[in-house]
Amino acid sequence: MIVDSGTAITELPETAYSALRTAFRSAMSAYCSRRRTTSVLIRCLAFSDFPDNDSQFRIIGSVNQRTFKVLYDSGRGNIGFRPGAC
């Protein structure tokens, strides 16, 4: 896993992506309507499956790091996350 504050996107393994998509859909079902709207203003929030490039590396980009403090322990090769904007 690569934690990259210079990359906006996050690329997850298929199992993690599927779990996140399922949880998001479940949580949003209480807020989203399935009716068609006639409003001119259309809002869109999309999750998309990232094409599999057979890479062993995955990325946690800067957008998903914004509300976390990130601790880098390079001596031990560890990384930690704690809620709270920097």
JSON list of C-alpha atoms in Angstrom, two decimals:
[
{"chain": "A", "resi": 1, "resn": "MET", "atom": "CA", "xyz": [0.00, 0.00, 0.00]},
{"chain": "A", "resi": 2, "resn": "ILE", "atom": "CA", "xyz": [1.32, 3.42, -0.96]},
{"chain": "A", "resi": 3, "resn": "VAL", "atom": "CA", "xyz": [0.26, 6.43, 1.12]},
{"chain": "A", "resi": 4, "resn": "ASP", "atom": "CA", "xyz": [0.81, 9.38, -1.21]},
{"chain": "A", "resi": 5, "resn": "SER", "atom": "CA", "xyz": [-0.11, 12.93, -0.21]},
{"chain": "A", "resi": 6, "resn": "GLY", "atom": "CA", "xyz": [0.78, 14.09, -3.73]},
{"chain": "A", "resi": 7, "resn": "THR", "atom": "CA", "xyz": [-1.81, 11.88, -5.45]},
{"chain": "A", "resi": 8, "resn": "ALA", "atom": "CA", "xyz": [-5.51, 12.72, -5.25]},
{"chain": "A", "resi": 9, "resn": "ILE", "atom": "CA", "xyz": [-6.94, 9.32, -6.14]},
{"chain": "A", "resi": 10, "resn": "THR", "atom": "CA", "xyz": [-7.26, 6.23, -3.99]},
{"chain": "A", "resi": 11, "resn": "GLU", "atom": "CA", "xyz": [-6.96, 2.83, -5.64]},
{"chain": "A", "resi": 12, "resn": "LEU", "atom": "CA", "xyz": [-8.14, -0.13, -3.56]},
{"chain": "A", "resi": 13, "resn": "PRO", "atom": "CA", "xyz": [-7.89, -3.88, -4.04]},
{"chain": "A", "resi": 14, "resn": "GLU", "atom": "CA", "xyz": [-11.13, -5.40, -5.36]},
{"chain": "A", "resi": 15, "resn": "THR", "atom": "CA", "xyz": [-12.17, -6.87, -1.99]},
{"chain": "A", "resi": 16, "resn": "ALA", "atom": "CA", "xyz": [-11.71, -3.54, -0.19]},
{"chain": "A", "resi": 17, "resn": "TYR", "atom": "CA", "xyz": [-13.45, -1.62, -2.98]},
{"chain": "A", "resi": 18, "resn": "SER", "atom": "CA", "xyz": [-16.44, -4.00, -2.92]},
{"chain": "A", "resi": 19, "resn": "ALA", "atom": "CA", "xyz": [-16.77, -3.71, 0.87]},
{"chain": "A", "resi": 20, "resn": "LEU", "atom": "CA", "xyz": [-16.58, 0.11, 0.71]},
{"chain": "A", "resi": 21, "resn": "ARG", "atom": "CA", "xyz": [-19.13, 0.27, -2.12]},
{"chain": "A", "resi": 22, "resn": "THR", "atom": "CA", "xyz": [-21.56, -1.98, -0.23]},
{"chain": "A", "resi": 23, "resn": "ALA", "atom": "CA", "xyz": [-21.20, 0.05, 2.99]},
{"chain": "A", "resi": 24, "resn": "PHE", "atom": "CA", "xyz": [-21.60, 3.35, 1.12]},
{"chain": "A", "resi": 25, "resn": "ARG", "atom": "CA", "xyz": [-24.73, 2.20, -0.70]},
{"chain": "A", "resi": 26, "resn": "SER", "atom": "CA", "xyz": [-26.22, 0.93, 2.54]},
{"chain": "A", "resi": 27, "resn": "ALA", "atom": "CA", "xyz": [-25.48, 4.15, 4.43]},
{"chain": "A", "resi": 28, "resn": "MET", "atom": "CA", "xyz": [-26.73, 6.38, 1.61]},
{"chain": "A", "resi": 29, "resn": "SER", "atom": "CA", "xyz": [-29.97, 4.46, 1.05]},
{"chain": "A", "resi": 30, "resn": "ALA", "atom": "CA", "xyz": [-31.51, 6.44, 3.90]},
{"chain": "A", "resi": 31, "resn": "TYR", "atom": "CA", "xyz": [-30.73, 9.73, 2.11]},
{"chain": "A", "resi": 32, "resn": "CYS", "atom": "CA", "xyz": [-31.13, 8.98, -1.59]},
{"chain": "A", "resi": 33, "resn": "SER", "atom": "CA", "xyz": [-34.33, 8.91, -3.55]},
{"chain": "A", "resi": 34, "resn": "ARG", "atom": "CA", "xyz": [-34.84, 6.63, -6.52]},
{"chain": "A", "resi": 35, "resn": "ARG", "atom": "CA", "xyz": [-37.42, 8.96, -8.12]},
{"chain": "A", "resi": 36, "resn": "ARG", "atom": "CA", "xyz": [-36.61, 10.79, -11.29]},
{"chain": "A", "resi": 37, "resn": "THR", "atom": "CA", "xyz": [-36.10, 14.47, -10.77]},
{"chain": "A", "resi": 38, "resn": "THR", "atom": "CA", "xyz": [-37.15, 17.26, -13.07]},
{"chain": "A", "resi": 39, "resn": "SER", "atom": "CA", "xyz": [-34.77, 19.74, -11.52]},
{"chain": "A", "resi": 40, "resn": "VAL", "atom": "CA", "xyz": [-32.22, 21.35, -13.80]},
{"chain": "A", "resi": 41, "resn": "LEU", "atom": "CA", "xyz": [-29.56, 20.93, -11.12]},
{"chain": "A", "resi": 42, "resn": "ILE", "atom": "CA", "xyz": [-28.19, 17.40, -11.08]},
{"chain": "A", "resi": 43, "resn": "ARG", "atom": "CA", "xyz": [-25.70, 16.33, -8.46]},
{"chain": "A", "resi": 44, "resn": "CYS", "atom": "CA", "xyz": [-23.51, 13.29, -8.88]},
{"chain": "A", "resi": 45, "resn": "LEU", "atom": "CA", "xyz": [-21.31, 11.34, -6.48]},
{"chain": "A", "resi": 46, "resn": "ALA", "atom": "CA", "xyz": [-19.69, 8.32, -8.05]},
{"chain": "A", "resi": 47, "resn": "PHE", "atom": "CA", "xyz": [-17.53, 5.43, -7.00]},
{"chain": "A", "resi": 48, "resn": "SER", "atom": "CA", "xyz": [-15.95, 3.61, -9.88]},
{"chain": "A", "resi": 49, "resn": "ASP", "atom": "CA", "xyz": [-14.11, 0.34, -10.09]},
{"chain": "A", "resi": 50, "resn": "PHE", "atom": "CA", "xyz": [-10.49, 1.11, -10.99]},
{"chain": "A", "resi": 51, "resn": "PRO", "atom": "CA", "xyz": [-9.18, -0.88, -13.96]},
{"chain": "A", "resi": 52, "resn": "ASP", "atom": "CA", "xyz": [-7.05, -3.79, -12.80]},
{"chain": "A", "resi": 53, "resn": "ASN", "atom": "CA", "xyz": [-3.52, -3.16, -13.95]},
{"chain": "A", "resi": 54, "resn": "ASP", "atom": "CA", "xyz": [-2.11, -6.30, -12.29]},
{"chain": "A", "resi": 55, "resn": "SER", "atom": "CA", "xyz": [-0.10, -4.05, -9.99]},
{"chain": "A", "resi": 56, "resn": "GLN", "atom": "CA", "xyz": [0.72, -5.28, -6.51]},
{"chain": "A", "resi": 57, "resn": "PHE", "atom": "CA", "xyz": [0.61, -1.67, -5.28]},
{"chain": "A", "resi": 58, "resn": "ARG", "atom": "CA", "xyz": [-2.47, 0.21, -4.17]},
{"chain": "A", "resi": 59, "resn": "ILE", "atom": "CA", "xyz": [-2.72, 3.89, -3.29]},
{"chain": "A", "resi": 60, "resn": "ILE", "atom": "CA", "xyz": [-4.32, 5.91, -0.49]},
{"chain": "A", "resi": 61, "resn": "GLY", "atom": "CA", "xyz": [-4.39, 9.40, -2.00]},
{"chain": "A", "resi": 62, "resn": "SER", "atom": "CA", "xyz": [-4.56, 12.85, -0.42]},
{"chain": "A", "resi": 63, "resn": "VAL", "atom": "CA", "xyz": [-8.35, 13.19, -0.64]},
{"chain": "A", "resi": 64, "resn": "ASN", "atom": "CA", "xyz": [-8.75, 10.24, 1.73]},
{"chain": "A", "resi": 65, "resn": "GLN", "atom": "CA", "xyz": [-6.08, 11.56, 4.10]},
{"chain": "A", "resi": 66, "resn": "ARG", "atom": "CA", "xyz": [-7.64, 15.00, 4.68]},
{"chain": "A", "resi": 67, "resn": "THR", "atom": "CA", "xyz": [-9.45, 14.23, 7.92]},
{"chain": "A", "resi": 68, "resn": "PHE", "atom": "CA", "xyz": [-6.71, 12.08, 9.44]},
{"chain": "A", "resi": 69, "resn": "LYS", "atom": "CA", "xyz": [-3.43, 12.71, 11.15]},
{"chain": "A", "resi": 70, "resn": "VAL", "atom": "CA", "xyz": [-0.88, 10.38, 9.60]},
{"chain": "A", "resi": 71, "resn": "LEU", "atom": "CA", "xyz": [2.09, 9.08, 11.60]},
{"chain": "A", "resi": 72, "resn": "TYR", "atom": "CA", "xyz": [5.08, 7.79, 9.65]},
{"chain": "A", "resi": 73, "resn": "ASP", "atom": "CA", "xyz": [7.49, 5.60, 11.64]},
{"chain": "A", "resi": 74, "resn": "SER", "atom": "CA", "xyz": [10.16, 4.96, 9.03]},
{"chain": "A", "resi": 75, "resn": "GLY", "atom": "CA", "xyz": [12.49, 3.35, 11.58]},
{"chain": "A", "resi": 76, "resn": "ARG", "atom": "CA", "xyz": [10.03, 0.53, 12.23]},
{"chain": "A", "resi": 77, "resn": "GLY", "atom": "CA", "xyz": [8.38, 0.60, 8.82]},
{"chain": "A", "resi": 78, "resn": "ASN", "atom": "CA", "xyz": [4.95, 1.46, 10.27]},
{"chain": "A", "resi": 79, "resn": "ILE", "atom": "CA", "xyz": [2.27, 3.97, 9.44]},
{"chain": "A", "resi": 80, "resn": "GLY", "atom": "CA", "xyz": [-0.69, 4.99, 11.59]},
{"chain": "A", "resi": 81, "resn": "PHE", "atom": "CA", "xyz": [-3.89, 6.99, 11.13]},
{"chain": "A", "resi": 82, "resn": "ARG", "atom": "CA", "xyz": [-5.88, 8.94, 13.71]},
{"chain": "A", "resi": 83, "resn": "PRO", "atom": "CA", "xyz": [-9.08, 10.92, 13.13]},
{"chain": "A", "resi": 84, "resn": "GLY", "atom": "CA", "xyz": [-8.51, 14.67, 13.23]},
{"chain": "A", "resi": 85, "resn": "ALA", "atom": "CA", "xyz": [-7.68, 17.18, 10.54]},
{"chain": "A", "resi": 86, "resn": "CYS", "atom": "CA", "xyz": [-4.10, 18.40, 10.37]}
]
